[in-house]
PDB file of C-alpha atoms in Angstrom:
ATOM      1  CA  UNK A   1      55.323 154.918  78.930  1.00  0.00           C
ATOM      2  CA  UNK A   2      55.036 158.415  78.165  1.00  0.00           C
ATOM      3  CA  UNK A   3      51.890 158.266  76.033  1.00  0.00           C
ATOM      4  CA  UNK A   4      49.291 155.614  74.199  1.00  0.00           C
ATOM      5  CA  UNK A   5      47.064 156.989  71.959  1.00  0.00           C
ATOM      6  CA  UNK A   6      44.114 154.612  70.638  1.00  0.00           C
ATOM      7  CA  UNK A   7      41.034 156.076  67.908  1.00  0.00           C
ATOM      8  CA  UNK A   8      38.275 154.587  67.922  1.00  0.00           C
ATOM      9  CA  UNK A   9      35.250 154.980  65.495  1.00  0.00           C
ATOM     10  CA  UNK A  10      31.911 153.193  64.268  1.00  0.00           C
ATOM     11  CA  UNK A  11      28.771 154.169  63.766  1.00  0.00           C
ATOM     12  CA  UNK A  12      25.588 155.746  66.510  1.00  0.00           C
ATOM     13  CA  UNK A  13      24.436 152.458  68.831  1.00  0.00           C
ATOM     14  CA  UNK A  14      27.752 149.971  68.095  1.00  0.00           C
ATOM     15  CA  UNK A  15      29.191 150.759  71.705  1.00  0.00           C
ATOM     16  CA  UNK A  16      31.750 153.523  70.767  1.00  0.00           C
ATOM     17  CA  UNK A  17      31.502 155.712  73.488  1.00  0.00           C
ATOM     18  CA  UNK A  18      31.170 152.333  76.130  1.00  0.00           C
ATOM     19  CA  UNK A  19      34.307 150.553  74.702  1.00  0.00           C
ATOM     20  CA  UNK A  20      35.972 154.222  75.419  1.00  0.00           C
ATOM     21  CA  UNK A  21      34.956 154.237  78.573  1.00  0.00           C
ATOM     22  CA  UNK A  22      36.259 150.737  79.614  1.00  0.00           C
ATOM     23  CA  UNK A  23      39.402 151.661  78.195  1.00  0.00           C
ATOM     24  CA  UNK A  24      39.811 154.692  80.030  1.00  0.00           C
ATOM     25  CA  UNK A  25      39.263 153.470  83.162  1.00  0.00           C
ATOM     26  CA  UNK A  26      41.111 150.003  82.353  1.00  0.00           C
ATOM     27  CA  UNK A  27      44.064 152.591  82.021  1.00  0.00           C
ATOM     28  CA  UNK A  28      43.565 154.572  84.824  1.00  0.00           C
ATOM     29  CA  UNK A  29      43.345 151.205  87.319  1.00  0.00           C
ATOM     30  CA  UNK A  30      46.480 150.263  86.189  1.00  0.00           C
ATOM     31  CA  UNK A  31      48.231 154.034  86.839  1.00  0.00           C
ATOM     32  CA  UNK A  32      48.142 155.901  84.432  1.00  0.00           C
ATOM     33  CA  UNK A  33      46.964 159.642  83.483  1.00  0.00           C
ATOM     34  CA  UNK A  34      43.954 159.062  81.116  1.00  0.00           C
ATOM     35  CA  UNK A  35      41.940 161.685  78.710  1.00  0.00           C
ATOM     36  CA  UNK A  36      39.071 161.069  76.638  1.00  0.00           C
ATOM     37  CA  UNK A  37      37.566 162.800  74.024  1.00  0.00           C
ATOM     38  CA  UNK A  38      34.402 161.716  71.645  1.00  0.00           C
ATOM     39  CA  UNK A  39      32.306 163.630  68.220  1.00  0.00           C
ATOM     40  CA  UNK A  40      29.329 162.017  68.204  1.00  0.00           C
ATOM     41  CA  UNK A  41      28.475 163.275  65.047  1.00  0.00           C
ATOM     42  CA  UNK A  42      24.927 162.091  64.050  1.00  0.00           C
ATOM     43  CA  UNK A  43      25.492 158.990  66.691  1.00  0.00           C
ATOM     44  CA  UNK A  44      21.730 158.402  67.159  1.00  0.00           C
ATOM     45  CA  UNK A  45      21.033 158.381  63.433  1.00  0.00           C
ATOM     46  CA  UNK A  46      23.722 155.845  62.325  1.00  0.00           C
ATOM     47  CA  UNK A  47      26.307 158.355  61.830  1.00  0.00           C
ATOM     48  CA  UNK A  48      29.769 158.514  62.356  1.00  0.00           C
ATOM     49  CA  UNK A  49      31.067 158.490  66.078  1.00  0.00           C
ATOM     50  CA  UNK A  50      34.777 159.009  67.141  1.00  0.00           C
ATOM     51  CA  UNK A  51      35.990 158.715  70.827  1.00  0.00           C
ATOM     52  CA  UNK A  52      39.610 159.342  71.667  1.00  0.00           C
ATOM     53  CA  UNK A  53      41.194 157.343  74.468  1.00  0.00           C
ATOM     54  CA  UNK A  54      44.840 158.709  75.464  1.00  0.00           C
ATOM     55  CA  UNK A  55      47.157 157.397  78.995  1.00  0.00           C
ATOM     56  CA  UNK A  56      50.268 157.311  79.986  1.00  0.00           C
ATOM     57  CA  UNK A  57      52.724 159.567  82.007  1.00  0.00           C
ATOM     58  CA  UNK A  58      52.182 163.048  80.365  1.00  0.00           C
ATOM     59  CA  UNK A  59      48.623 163.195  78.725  1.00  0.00           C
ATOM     60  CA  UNK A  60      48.045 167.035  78.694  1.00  0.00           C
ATOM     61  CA  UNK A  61      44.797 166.761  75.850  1.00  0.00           C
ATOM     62  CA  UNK A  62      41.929 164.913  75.013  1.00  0.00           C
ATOM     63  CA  UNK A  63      42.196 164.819  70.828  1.00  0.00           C
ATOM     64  CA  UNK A  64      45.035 162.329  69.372  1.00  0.00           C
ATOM     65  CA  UNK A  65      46.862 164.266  67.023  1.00  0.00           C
ATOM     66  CA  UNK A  66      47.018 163.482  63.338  1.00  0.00           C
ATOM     67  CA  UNK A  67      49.579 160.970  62.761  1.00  0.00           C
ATOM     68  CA  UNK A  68      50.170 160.031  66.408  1.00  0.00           C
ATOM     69  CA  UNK A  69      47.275 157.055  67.202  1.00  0.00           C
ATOM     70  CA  UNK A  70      48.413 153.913  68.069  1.00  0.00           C
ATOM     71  CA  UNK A  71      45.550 152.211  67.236  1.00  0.00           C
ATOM     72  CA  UNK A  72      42.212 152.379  65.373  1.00  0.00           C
ATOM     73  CA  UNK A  73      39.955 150.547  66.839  1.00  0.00           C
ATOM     74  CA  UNK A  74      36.727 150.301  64.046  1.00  0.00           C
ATOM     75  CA  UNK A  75      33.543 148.646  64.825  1.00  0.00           C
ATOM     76  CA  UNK A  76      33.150 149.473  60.874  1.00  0.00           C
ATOM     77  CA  UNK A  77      35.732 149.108  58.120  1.00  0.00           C
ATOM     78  CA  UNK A  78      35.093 152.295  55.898  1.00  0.00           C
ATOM     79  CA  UNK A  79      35.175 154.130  59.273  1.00  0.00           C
ATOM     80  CA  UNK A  80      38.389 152.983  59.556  1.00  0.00           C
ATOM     81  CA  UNK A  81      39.663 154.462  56.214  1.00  0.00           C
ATOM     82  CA  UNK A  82      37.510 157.783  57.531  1.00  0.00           C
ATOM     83  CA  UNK A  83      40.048 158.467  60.313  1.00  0.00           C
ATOM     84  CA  UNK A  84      42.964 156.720  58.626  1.00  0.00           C
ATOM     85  CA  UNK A  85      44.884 159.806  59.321  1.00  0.00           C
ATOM     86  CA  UNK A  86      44.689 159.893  63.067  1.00  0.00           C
ATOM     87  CA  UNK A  87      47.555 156.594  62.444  1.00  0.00           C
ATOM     88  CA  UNK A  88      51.024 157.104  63.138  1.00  0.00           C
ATOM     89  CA  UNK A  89      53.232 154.886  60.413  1.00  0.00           C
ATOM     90  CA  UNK A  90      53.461 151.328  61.791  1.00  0.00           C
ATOM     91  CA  UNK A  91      50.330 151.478  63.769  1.00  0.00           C
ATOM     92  CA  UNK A  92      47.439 148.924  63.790  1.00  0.00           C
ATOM     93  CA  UNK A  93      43.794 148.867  62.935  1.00  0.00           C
ATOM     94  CA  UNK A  94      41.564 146.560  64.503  1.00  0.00           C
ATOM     95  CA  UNK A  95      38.264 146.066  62.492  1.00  0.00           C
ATOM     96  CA  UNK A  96      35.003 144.687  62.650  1.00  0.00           C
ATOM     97  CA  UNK A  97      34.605 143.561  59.077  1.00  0.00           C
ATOM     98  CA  UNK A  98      30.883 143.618  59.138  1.00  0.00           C
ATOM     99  CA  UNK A  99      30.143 146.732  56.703  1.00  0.00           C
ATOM    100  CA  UNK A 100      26.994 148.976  57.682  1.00  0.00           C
ATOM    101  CA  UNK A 101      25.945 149.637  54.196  1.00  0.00           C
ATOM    102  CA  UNK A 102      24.815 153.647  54.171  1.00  0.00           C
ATOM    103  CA  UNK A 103      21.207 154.359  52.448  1.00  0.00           C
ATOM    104  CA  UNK A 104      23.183 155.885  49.388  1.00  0.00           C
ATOM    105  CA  UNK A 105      24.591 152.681  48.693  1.00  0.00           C
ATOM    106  CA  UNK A 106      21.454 150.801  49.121  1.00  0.00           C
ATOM    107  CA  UNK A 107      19.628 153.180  47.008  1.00  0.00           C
ATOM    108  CA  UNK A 108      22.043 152.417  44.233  1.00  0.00           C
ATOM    109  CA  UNK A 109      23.868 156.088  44.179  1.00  0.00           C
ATOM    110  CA  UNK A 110      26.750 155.090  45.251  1.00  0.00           C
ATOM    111  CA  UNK A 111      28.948 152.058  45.667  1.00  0.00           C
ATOM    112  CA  UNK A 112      30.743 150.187  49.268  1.00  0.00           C
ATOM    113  CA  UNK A 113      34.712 149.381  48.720  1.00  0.00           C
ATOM    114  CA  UNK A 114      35.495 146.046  48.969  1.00  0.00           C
ATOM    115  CA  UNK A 115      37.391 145.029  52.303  1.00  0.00           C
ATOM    116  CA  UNK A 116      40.064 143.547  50.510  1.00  0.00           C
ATOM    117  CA  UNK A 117      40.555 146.785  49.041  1.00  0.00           C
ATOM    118  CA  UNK A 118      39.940 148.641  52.735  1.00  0.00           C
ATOM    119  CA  UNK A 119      42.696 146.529  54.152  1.00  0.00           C
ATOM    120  CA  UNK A 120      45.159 146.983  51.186  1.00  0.00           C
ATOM    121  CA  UNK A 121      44.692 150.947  51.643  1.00  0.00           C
ATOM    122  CA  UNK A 122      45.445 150.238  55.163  1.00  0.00           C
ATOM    123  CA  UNK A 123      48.852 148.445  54.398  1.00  0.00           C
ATOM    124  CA  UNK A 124      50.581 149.445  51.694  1.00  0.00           C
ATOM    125  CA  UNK A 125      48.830 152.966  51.779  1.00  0.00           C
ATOM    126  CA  UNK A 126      49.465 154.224  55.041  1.00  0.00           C
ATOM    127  CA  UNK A 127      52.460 150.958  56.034  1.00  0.00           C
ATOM    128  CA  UNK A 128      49.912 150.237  58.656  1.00  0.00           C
ATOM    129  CA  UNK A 129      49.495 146.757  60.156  1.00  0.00           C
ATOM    130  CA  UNK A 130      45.429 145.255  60.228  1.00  0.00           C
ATOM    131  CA  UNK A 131      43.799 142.664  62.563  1.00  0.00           C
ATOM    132  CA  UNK A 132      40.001 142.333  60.711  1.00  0.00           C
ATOM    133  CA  UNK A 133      37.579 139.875  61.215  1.00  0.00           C
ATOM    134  CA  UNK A 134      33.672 139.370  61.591  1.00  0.00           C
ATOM    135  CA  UNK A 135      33.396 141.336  65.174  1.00  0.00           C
ATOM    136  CA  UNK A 136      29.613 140.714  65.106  1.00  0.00           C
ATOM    137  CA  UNK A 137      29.846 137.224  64.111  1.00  0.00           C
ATOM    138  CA  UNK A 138      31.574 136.343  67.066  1.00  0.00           C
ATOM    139  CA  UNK A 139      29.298 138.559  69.215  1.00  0.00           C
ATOM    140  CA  UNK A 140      25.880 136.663  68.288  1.00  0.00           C
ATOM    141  CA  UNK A 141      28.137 133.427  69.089  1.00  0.00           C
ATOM    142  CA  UNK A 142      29.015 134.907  72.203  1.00  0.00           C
ATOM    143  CA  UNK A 143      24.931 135.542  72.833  1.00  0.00           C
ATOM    144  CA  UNK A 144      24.008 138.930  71.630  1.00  0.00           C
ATOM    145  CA  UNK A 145      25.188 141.372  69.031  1.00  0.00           C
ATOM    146  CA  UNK A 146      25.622 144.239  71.460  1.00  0.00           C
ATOM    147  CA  UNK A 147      28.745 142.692  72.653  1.00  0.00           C
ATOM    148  CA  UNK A 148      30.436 143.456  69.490  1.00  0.00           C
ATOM    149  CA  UNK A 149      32.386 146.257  71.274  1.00  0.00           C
ATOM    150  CA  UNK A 150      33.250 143.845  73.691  1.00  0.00           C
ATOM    151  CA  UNK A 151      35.208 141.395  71.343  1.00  0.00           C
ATOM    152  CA  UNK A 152      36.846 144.131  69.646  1.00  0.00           C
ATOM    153  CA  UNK A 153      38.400 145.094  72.928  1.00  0.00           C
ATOM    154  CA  UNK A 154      39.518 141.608  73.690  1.00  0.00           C
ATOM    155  CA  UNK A 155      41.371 141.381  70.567  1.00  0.00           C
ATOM    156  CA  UNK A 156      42.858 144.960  70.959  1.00  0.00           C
ATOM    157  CA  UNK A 157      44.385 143.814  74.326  1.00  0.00           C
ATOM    158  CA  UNK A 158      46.316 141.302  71.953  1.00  0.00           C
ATOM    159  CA  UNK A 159      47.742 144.275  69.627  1.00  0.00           C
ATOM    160  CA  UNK A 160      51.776 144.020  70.163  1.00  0.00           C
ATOM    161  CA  UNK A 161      53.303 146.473  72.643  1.00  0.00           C
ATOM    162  CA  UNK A 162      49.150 147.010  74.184  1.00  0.00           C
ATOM    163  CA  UNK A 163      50.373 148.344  77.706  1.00  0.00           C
ATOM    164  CA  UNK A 164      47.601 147.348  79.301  1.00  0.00           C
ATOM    165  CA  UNK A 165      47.229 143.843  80.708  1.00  0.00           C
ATOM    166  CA  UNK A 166      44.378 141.559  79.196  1.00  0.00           C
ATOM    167  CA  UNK A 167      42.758 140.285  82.732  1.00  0.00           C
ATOM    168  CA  UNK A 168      42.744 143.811  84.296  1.00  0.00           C
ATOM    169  CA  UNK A 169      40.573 144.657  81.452  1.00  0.00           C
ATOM    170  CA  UNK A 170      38.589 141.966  81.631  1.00  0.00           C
ATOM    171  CA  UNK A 171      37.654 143.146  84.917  1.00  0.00           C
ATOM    172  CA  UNK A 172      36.689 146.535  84.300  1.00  0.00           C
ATOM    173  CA  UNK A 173      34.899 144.745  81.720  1.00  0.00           C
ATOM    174  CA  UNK A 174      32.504 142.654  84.646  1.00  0.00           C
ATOM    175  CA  UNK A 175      32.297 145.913  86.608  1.00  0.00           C
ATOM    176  CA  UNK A 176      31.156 147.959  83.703  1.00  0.00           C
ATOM    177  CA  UNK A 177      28.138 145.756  82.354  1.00  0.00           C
ATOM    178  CA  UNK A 178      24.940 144.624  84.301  1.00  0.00           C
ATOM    179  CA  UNK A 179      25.394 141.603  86.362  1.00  0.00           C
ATOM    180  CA  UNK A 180      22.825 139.279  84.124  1.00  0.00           C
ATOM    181  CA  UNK A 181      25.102 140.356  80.851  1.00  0.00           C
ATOM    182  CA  UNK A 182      28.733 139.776  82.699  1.00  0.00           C
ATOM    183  CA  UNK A 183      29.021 136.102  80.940  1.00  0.00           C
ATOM    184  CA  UNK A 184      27.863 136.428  77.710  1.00  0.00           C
ATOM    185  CA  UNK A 185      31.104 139.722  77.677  1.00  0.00           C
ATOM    186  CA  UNK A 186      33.329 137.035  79.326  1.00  0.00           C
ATOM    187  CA  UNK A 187      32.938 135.120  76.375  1.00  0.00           C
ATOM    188  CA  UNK A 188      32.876 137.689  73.729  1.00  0.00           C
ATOM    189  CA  UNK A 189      35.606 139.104  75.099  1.00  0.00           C
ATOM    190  CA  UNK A 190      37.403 135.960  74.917  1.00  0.00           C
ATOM    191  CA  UNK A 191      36.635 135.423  71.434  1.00  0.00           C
ATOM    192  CA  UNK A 192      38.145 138.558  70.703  1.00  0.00           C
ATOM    193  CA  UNK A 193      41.653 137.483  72.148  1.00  0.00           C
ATOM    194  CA  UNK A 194      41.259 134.008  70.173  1.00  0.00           C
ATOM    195  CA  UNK A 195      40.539 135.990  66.569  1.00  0.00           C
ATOM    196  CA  UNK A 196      43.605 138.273  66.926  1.00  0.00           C
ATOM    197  CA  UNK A 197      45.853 135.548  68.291  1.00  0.00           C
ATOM    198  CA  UNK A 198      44.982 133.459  65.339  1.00  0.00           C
ATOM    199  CA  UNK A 199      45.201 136.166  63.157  1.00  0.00           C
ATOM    200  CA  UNK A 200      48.568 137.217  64.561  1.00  0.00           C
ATOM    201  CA  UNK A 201      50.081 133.706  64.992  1.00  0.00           C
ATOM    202  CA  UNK A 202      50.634 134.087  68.169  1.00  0.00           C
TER     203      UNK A 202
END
């Protein structure tokens, strides 16, 4: 595999930077060259956060191109429209559907696009394909909201053609969080896999 190229983007204090950070060295267990590369943008004021994670055989920089990401993985659905354009044709976005409404829209000055309308941008817009579902939801079920980032990764590791093998991560996964948190990941990240299998029919 020459090169994989996965976005990923949310808002300051949803796990952006961590769920980069698995991934990278996820990839980098299993062989290959990895670069990462992350705007935090206002990230400790609830603004926007991007973190590239790129692997493969010949990874020479950090930023995915325009037009050449695999993947978007969004803990936030209008973030995903925000970087639409880092999505080569064909590619996949994997979204937490929970919206973090921003203080213009809950001042009433402006208004938060519906995620049916999010997801048909994503399709028929940019002919890109969409796993979305409650990411949060799953994480308080799971035993505490901060794993959101964790169940997003489990059902990226379902995405078709994902090079990178579902139980490796899952280890990285236990070596990455504190030892009193490593079950209540083990299940988030489980429910993660379960979402985007159901949602994939697979």
């Amino acid at each position: 595999m020459k090169e994989y190229n996965i976005v990923i983007t949310g808002v300051g204090g949803q796990g952006v930077l961590t769920a980069a950070n698995i991934l990278g060295w996820a990839a980098l267990r299993a062989g290959y060259k990895v670069r990462l590369g992350e705007v935090h943008g206002m990230s400790q004021r609830f603004g926007s956060v991007i973190s590239y994670v790129r692997f493969g055989e010949n990874v020479y920089g950090s930023m995915v191109p325009e037009g050449k990401g695999d993947v978007i993985l969004a803990f936030e659905p209008v973030e995903a429209l925000r970087y639409i354009n880092y999505l080569k044709e064909g590619g996949m976005v994997v979204v937490n559907t929970k919206p973090i409404v921003p203080v213009q829209v809950s001042m009433g000055k402006a208004s938060y696009p519906k995620i049916e309308d999010i997801k048909r941008i994503v399709e028929e817009d940019f002919k890109a394909k969409w796993i979305g579902f409650n990411a949060e939801k799953l994480a308080l079920e799971a035993g505490h909201v901060v794993t959101t980032n964790t169940v997003l990764i489990g059902a990226l590791t379902q995405v078709p053609e994902f090079p990178l093998d579902a139980e490796h991560v899952r280890e990285v996964i236990k070596l990455s969080v504190p030892p009193k948190a490593v079950d209540i990941n083990m299940k988030a990240f489980d429910l993660g896999i379960k979402a985007a299998k159901e949602i994939l029919g697979l």
